[in-house]
PDB file of C-alpha atoms in Angstrom:
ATOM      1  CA  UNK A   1      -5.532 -21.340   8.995  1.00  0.00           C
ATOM      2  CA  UNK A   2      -2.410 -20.799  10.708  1.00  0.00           C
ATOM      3  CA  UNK A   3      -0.260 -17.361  11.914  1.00  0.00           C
ATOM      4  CA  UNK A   4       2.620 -19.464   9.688  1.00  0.00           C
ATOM      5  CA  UNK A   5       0.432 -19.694   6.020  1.00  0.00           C
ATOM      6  CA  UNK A   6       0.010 -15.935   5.971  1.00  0.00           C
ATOM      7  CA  UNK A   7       1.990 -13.584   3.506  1.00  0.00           C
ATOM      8  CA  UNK A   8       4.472 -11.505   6.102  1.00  0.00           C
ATOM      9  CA  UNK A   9       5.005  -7.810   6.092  1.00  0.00           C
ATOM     10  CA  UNK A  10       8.253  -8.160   4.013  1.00  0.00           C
ATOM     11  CA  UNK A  11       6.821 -11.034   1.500  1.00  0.00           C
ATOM     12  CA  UNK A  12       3.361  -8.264   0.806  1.00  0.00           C
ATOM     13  CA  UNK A  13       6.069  -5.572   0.100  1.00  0.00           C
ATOM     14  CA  UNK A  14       8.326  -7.932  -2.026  1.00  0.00           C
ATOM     15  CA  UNK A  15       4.876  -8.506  -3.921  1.00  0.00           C
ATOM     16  CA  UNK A  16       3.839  -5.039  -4.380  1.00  0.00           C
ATOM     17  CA  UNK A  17       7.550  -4.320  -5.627  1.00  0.00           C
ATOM     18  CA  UNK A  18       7.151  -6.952  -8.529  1.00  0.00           C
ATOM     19  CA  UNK A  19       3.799  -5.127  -9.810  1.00  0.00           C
ATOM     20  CA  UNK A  20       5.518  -1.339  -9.991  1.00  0.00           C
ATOM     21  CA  UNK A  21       5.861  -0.613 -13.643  1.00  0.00           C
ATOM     22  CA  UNK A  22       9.432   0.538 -14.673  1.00  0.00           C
ATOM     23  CA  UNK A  23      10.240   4.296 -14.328  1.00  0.00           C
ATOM     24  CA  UNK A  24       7.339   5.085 -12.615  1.00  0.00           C
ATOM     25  CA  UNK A  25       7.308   7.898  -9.661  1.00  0.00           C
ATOM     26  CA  UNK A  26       5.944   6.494  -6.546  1.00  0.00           C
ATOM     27  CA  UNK A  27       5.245   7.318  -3.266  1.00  0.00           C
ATOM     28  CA  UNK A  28       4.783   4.940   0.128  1.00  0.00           C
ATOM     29  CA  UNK A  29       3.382   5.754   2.607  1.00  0.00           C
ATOM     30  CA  UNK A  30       3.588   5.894   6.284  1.00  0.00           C
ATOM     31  CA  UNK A  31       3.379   1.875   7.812  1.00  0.00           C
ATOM     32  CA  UNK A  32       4.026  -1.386   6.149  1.00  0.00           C
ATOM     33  CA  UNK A  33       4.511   0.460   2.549  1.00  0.00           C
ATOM     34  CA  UNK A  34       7.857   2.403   3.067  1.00  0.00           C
ATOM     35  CA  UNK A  35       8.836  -1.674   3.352  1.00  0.00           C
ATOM     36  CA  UNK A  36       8.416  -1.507  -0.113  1.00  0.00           C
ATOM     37  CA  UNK A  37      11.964   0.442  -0.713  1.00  0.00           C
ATOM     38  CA  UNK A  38      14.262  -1.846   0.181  1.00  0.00           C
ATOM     39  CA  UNK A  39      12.880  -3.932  -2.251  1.00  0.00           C
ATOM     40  CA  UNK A  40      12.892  -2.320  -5.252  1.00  0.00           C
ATOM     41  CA  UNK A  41      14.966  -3.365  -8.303  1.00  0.00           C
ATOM     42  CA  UNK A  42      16.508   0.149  -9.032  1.00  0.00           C
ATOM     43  CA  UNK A  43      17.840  -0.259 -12.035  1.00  0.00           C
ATOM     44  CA  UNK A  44      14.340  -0.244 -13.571  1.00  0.00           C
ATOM     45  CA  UNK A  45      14.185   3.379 -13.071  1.00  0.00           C
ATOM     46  CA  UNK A  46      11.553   3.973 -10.350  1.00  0.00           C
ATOM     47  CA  UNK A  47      11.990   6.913  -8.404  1.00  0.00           C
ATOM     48  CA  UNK A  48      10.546   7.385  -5.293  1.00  0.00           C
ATOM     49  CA  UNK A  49       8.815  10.178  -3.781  1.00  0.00           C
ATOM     50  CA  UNK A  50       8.330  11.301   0.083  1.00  0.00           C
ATOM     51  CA  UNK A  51       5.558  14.119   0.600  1.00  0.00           C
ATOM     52  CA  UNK A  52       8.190  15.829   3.052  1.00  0.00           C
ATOM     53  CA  UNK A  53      10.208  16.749   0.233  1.00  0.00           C
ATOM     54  CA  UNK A  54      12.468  14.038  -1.046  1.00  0.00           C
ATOM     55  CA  UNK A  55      12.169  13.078  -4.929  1.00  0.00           C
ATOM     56  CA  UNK A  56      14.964  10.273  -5.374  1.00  0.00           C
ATOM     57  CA  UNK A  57      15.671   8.030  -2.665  1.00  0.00           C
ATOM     58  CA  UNK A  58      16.236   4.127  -1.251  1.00  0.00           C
ATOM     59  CA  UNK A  59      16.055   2.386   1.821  1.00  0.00           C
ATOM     60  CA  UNK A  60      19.800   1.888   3.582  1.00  0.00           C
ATOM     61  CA  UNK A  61      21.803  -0.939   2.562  1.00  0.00           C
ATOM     62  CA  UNK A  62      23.524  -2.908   5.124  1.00  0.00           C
ATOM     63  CA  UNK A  63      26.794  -1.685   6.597  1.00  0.00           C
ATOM     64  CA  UNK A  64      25.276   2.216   5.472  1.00  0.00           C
ATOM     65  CA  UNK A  65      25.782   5.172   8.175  1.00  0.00           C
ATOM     66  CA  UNK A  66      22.481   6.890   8.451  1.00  0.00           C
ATOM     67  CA  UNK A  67      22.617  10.802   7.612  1.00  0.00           C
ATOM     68  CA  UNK A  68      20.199  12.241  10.469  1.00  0.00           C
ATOM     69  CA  UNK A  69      19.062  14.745   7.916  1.00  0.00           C
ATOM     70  CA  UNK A  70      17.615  12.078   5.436  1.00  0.00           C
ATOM     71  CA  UNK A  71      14.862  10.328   6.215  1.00  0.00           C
ATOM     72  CA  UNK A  72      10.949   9.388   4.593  1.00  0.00           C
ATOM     73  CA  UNK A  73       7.559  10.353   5.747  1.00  0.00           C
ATOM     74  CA  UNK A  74       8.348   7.885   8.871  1.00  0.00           C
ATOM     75  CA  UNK A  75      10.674   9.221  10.199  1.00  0.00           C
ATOM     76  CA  UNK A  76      12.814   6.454   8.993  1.00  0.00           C
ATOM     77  CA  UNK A  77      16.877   7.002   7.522  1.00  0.00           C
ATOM     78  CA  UNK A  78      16.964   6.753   3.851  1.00  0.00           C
ATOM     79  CA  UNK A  79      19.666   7.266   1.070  1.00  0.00           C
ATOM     80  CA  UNK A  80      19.250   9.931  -1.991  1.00  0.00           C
ATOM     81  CA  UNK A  81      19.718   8.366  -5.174  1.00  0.00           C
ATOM     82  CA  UNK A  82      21.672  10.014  -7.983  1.00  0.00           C
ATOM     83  CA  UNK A  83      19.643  13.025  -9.805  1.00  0.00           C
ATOM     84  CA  UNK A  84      17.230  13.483  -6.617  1.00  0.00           C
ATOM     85  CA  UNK A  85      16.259  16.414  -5.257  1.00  0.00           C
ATOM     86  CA  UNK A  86      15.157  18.352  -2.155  1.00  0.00           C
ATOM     87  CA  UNK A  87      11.536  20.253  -1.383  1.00  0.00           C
ATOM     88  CA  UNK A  88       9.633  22.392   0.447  1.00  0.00           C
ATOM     89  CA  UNK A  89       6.279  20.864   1.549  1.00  0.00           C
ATOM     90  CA  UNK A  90       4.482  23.263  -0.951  1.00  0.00           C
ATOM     91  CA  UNK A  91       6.591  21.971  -3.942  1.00  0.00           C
ATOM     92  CA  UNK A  92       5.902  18.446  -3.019  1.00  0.00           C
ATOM     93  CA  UNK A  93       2.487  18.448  -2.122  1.00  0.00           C
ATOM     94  CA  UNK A  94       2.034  20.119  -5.664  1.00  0.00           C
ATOM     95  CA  UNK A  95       3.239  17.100  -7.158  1.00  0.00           C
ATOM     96  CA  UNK A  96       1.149  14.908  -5.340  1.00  0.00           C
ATOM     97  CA  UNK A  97      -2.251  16.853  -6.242  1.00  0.00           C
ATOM     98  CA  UNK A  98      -1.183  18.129  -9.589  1.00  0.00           C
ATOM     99  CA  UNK A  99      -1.218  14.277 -10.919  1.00  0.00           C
ATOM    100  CA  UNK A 100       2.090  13.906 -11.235  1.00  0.00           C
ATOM    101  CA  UNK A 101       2.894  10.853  -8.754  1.00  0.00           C
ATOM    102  CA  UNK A 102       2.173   7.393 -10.723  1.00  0.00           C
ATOM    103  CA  UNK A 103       1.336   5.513  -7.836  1.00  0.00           C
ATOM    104  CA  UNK A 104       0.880   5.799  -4.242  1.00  0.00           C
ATOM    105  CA  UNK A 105       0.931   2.988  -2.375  1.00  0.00           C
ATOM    106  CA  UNK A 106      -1.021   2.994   1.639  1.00  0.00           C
ATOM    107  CA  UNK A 107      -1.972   1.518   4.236  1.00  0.00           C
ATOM    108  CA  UNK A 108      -5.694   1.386   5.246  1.00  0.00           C
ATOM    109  CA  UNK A 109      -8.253   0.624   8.108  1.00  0.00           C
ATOM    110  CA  UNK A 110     -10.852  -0.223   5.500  1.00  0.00           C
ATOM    111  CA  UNK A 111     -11.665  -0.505   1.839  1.00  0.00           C
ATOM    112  CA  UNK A 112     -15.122  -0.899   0.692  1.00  0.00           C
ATOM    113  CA  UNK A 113     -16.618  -2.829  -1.708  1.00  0.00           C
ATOM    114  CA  UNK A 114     -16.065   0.420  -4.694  1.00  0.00           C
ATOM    115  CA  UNK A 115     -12.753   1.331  -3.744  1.00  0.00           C
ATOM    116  CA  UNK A 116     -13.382   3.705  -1.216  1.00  0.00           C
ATOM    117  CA  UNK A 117     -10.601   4.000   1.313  1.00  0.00           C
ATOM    118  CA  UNK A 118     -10.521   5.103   5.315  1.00  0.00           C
ATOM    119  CA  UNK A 119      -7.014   5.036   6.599  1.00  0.00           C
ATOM    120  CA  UNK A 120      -6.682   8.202   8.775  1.00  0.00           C
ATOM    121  CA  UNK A 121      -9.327   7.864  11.650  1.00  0.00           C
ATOM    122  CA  UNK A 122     -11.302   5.197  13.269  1.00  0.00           C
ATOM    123  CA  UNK A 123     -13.064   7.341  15.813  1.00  0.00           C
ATOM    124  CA  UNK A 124     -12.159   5.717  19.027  1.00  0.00           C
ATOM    125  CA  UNK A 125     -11.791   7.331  22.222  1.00  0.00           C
ATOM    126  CA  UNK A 126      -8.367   8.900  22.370  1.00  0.00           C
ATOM    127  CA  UNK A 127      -7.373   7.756  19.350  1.00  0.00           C
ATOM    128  CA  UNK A 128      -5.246  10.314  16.962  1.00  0.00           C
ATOM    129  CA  UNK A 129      -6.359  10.970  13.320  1.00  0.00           C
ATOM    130  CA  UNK A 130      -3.591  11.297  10.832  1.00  0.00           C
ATOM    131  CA  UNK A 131      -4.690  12.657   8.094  1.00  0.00           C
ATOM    132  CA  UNK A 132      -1.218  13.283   7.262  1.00  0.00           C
ATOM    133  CA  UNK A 133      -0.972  13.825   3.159  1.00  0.00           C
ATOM    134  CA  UNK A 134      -3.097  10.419   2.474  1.00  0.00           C
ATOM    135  CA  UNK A 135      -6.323  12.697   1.103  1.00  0.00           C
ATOM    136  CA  UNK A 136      -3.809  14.588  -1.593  1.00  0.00           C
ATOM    137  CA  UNK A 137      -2.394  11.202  -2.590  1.00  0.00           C
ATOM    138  CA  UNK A 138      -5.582   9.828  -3.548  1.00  0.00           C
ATOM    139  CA  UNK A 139      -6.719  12.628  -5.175  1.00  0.00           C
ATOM    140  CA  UNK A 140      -3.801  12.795  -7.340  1.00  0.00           C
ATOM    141  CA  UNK A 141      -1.999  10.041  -7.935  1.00  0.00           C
ATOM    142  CA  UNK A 142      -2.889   7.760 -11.281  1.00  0.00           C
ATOM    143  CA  UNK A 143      -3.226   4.804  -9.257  1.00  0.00           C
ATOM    144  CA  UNK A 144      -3.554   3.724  -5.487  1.00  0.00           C
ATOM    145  CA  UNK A 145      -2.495   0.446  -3.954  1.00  0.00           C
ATOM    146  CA  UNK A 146      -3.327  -0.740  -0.730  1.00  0.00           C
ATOM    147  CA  UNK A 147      -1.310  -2.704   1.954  1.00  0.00           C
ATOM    148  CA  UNK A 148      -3.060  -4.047   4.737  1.00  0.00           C
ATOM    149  CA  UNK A 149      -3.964  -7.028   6.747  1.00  0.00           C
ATOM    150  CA  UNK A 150      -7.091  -8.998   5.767  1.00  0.00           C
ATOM    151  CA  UNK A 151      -8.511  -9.285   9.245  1.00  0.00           C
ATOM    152  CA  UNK A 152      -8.876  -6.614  11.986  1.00  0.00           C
ATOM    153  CA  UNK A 153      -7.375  -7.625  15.554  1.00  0.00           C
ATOM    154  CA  UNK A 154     -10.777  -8.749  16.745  1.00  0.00           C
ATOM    155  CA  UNK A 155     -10.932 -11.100  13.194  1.00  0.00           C
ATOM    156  CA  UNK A 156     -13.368  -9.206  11.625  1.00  0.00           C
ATOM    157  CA  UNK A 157     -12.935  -7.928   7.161  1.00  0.00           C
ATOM    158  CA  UNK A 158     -11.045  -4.697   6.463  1.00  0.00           C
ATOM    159  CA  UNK A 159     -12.457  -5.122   3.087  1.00  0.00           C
ATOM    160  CA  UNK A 160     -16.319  -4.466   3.379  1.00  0.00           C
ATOM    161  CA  UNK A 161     -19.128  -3.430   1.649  1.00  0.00           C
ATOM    162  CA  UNK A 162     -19.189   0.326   2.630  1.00  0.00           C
ATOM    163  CA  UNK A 163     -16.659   1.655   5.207  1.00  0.00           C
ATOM    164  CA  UNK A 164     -17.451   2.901   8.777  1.00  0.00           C
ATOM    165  CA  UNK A 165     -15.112   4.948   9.784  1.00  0.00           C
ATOM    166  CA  UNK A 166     -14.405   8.462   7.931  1.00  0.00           C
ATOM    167  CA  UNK A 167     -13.318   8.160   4.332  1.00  0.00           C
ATOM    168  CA  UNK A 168      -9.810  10.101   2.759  1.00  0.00           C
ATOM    169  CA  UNK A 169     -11.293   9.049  -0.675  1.00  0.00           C
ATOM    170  CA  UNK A 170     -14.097   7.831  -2.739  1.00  0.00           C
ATOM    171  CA  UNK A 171     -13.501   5.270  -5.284  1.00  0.00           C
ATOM    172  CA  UNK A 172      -9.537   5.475  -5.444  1.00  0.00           C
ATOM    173  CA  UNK A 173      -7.983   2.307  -4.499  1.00  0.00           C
ATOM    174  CA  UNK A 174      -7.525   0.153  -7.918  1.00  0.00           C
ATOM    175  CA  UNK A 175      -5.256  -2.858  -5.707  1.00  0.00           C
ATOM    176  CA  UNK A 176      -5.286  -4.053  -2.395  1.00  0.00           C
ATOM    177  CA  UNK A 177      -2.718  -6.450  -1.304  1.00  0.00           C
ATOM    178  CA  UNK A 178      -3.093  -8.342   2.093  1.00  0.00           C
ATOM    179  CA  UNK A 179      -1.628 -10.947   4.057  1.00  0.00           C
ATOM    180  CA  UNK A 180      -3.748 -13.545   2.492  1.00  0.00           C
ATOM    181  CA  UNK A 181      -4.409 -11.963  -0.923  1.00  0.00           C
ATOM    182  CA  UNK A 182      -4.329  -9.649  -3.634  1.00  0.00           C
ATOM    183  CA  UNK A 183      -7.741  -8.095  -4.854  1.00  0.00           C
ATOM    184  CA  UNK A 184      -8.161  -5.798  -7.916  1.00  0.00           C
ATOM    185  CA  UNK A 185     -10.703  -3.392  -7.620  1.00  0.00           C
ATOM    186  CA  UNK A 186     -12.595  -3.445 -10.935  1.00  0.00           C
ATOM    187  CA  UNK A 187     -16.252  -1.366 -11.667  1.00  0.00           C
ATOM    188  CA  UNK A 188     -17.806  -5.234 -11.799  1.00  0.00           C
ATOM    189  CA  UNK A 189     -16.721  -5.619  -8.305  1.00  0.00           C
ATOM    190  CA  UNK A 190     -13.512  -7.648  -6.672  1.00  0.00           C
ATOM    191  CA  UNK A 191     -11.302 -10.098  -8.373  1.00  0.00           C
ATOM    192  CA  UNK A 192      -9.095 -12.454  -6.578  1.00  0.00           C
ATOM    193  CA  UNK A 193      -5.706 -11.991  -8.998  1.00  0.00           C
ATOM    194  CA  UNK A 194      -3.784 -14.106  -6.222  1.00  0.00           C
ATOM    195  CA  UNK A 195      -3.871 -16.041  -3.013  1.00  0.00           C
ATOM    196  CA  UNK A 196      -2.069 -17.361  -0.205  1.00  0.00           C
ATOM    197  CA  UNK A 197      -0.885 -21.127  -0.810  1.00  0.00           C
ATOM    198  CA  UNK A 198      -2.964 -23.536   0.705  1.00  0.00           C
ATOM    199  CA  UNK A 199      -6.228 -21.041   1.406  1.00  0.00           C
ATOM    200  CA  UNK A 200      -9.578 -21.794  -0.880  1.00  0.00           C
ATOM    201  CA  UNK A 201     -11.892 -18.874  -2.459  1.00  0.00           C
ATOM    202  CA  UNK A 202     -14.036 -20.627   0.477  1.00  0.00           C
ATOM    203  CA  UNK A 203     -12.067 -19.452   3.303  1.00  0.00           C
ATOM    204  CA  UNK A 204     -11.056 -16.003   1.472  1.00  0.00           C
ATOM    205  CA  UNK A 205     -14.807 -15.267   1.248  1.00  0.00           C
ATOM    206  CA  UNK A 206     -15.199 -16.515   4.939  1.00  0.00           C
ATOM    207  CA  UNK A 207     -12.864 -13.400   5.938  1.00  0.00           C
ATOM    208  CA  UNK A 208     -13.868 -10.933   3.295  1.00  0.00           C
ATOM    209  CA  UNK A 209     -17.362  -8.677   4.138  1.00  0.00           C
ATOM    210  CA  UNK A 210     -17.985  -8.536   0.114  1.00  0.00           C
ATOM    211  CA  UNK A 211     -18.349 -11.359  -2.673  1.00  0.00           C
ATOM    212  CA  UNK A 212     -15.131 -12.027  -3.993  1.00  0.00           C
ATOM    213  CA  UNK A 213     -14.600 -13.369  -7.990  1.00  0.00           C
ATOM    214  CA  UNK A 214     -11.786 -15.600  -8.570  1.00  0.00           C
ATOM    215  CA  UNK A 215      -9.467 -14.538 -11.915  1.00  0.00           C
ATOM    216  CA  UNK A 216      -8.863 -17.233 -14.020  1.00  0.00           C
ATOM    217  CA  UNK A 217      -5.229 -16.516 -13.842  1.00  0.00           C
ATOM    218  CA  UNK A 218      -5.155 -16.381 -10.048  1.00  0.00           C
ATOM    219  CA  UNK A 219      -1.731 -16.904  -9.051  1.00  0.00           C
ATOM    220  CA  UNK A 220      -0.546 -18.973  -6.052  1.00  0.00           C
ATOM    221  CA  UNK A 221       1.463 -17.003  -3.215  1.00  0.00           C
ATOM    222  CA  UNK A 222       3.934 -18.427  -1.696  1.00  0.00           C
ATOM    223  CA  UNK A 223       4.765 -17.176   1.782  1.00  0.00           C
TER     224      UNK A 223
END
């Protein structure tokens, strides 16, 4: 399967945008998710949510001057929309733990089999954890989606039976969305709810470390 038949970075955020219920409160995290601002339908009444202390915000449009005092969990320029408002960390990271965040969406080194999620150390040599606020997200947030390539960089599944590397949660993520797929998370296991045009449940399963289900409405993705 070619580099060219895989779901880029922008198409997995477009697709993750699509799936956000209207009005919900959401926060992206650090990576390929804050992607999923800029394409956003605002006037369904989503507000996002950074955890250092923005409630109320959007990605710049083109032509927009950056204000250097704006930006997301990144570190990346961002726009306040109207009725926002400003935080300490304490104020904000009470939202995230005190459940009221709908959905966080984050990206991940691994996600077992049950849902369980590492995304904030692999244990290398010289590597930096992050545990960042990914561990209060998870704990508190109604829902988690994931964003992530399939593969690692030597080819091997992100999406295994049990993870290796440290967890930041236990049965949390409900949706993962990759570059070739996206996989509900359900108690009877994990259910194929779309794929990559062109790719068979054959060659998903041949880059997945747990037994996939196919949905009977399993919807074709077009890159």
């Amino acid at each position: 399967m070619s580099m060219r038949e895989k779901l880029s970075r922008e198409r997995m955020a477009e697709l993750v945008a699509q799936d956000i219920e209207p009005n919900a409160y959401v926060n992206l995290g650090i990576g390929i998710p804050t992607l999923v601002a800029d394409r956003l339908d605002l006037t369904r009444g989503i507000t996002l949510h950074s955890e250092n202390g923005i409630l109320g915000m959007r990605g710049l449009q083109d032509g927009e001057t950056p204000d250097p005092d704006l930006m997301n969990a990144t570190k990346e320029p961002v726009m306040l929309v109207s009725g926002s408002s400003i935080t300490d960390h304490v104020v904000s990271f009470c939202m995230m733990r005190g459940g009221h965040l709908d959905l966080t969406v984050l990206g991940a080194f691994q996600v077992s089999a049950q849902g369980d999620l590492a995304n904030w150390d692999t244990g290398i040599a010289d590597s930096i954890p992050a545990v960042g606020g990914a561990m209060d997200l998870v704990a508190g947030a109604r829902r988690v989606f994931v964003m992530m390539q399939h593969q690692d960089k030597d080819g091997g599944p992100k999406i295994v039976q049990e993870c290796s590397y440290p967890l930041t949660g236990a049965r949390v993520v409900d949706r993962i969305y990759t570059d070739l797929a996206i996989i509900d998370v359900l108690p009877e296991g994990l259910e194929v709810r779309g794929m990559v045009e062109g790719l068979t449940l054959e060659q998903l399963q041949a880059r997945t470390g747990v037994p996939l289900k196919h949905s009977a409405e399993c919807a074709v993705l077009k890159p």
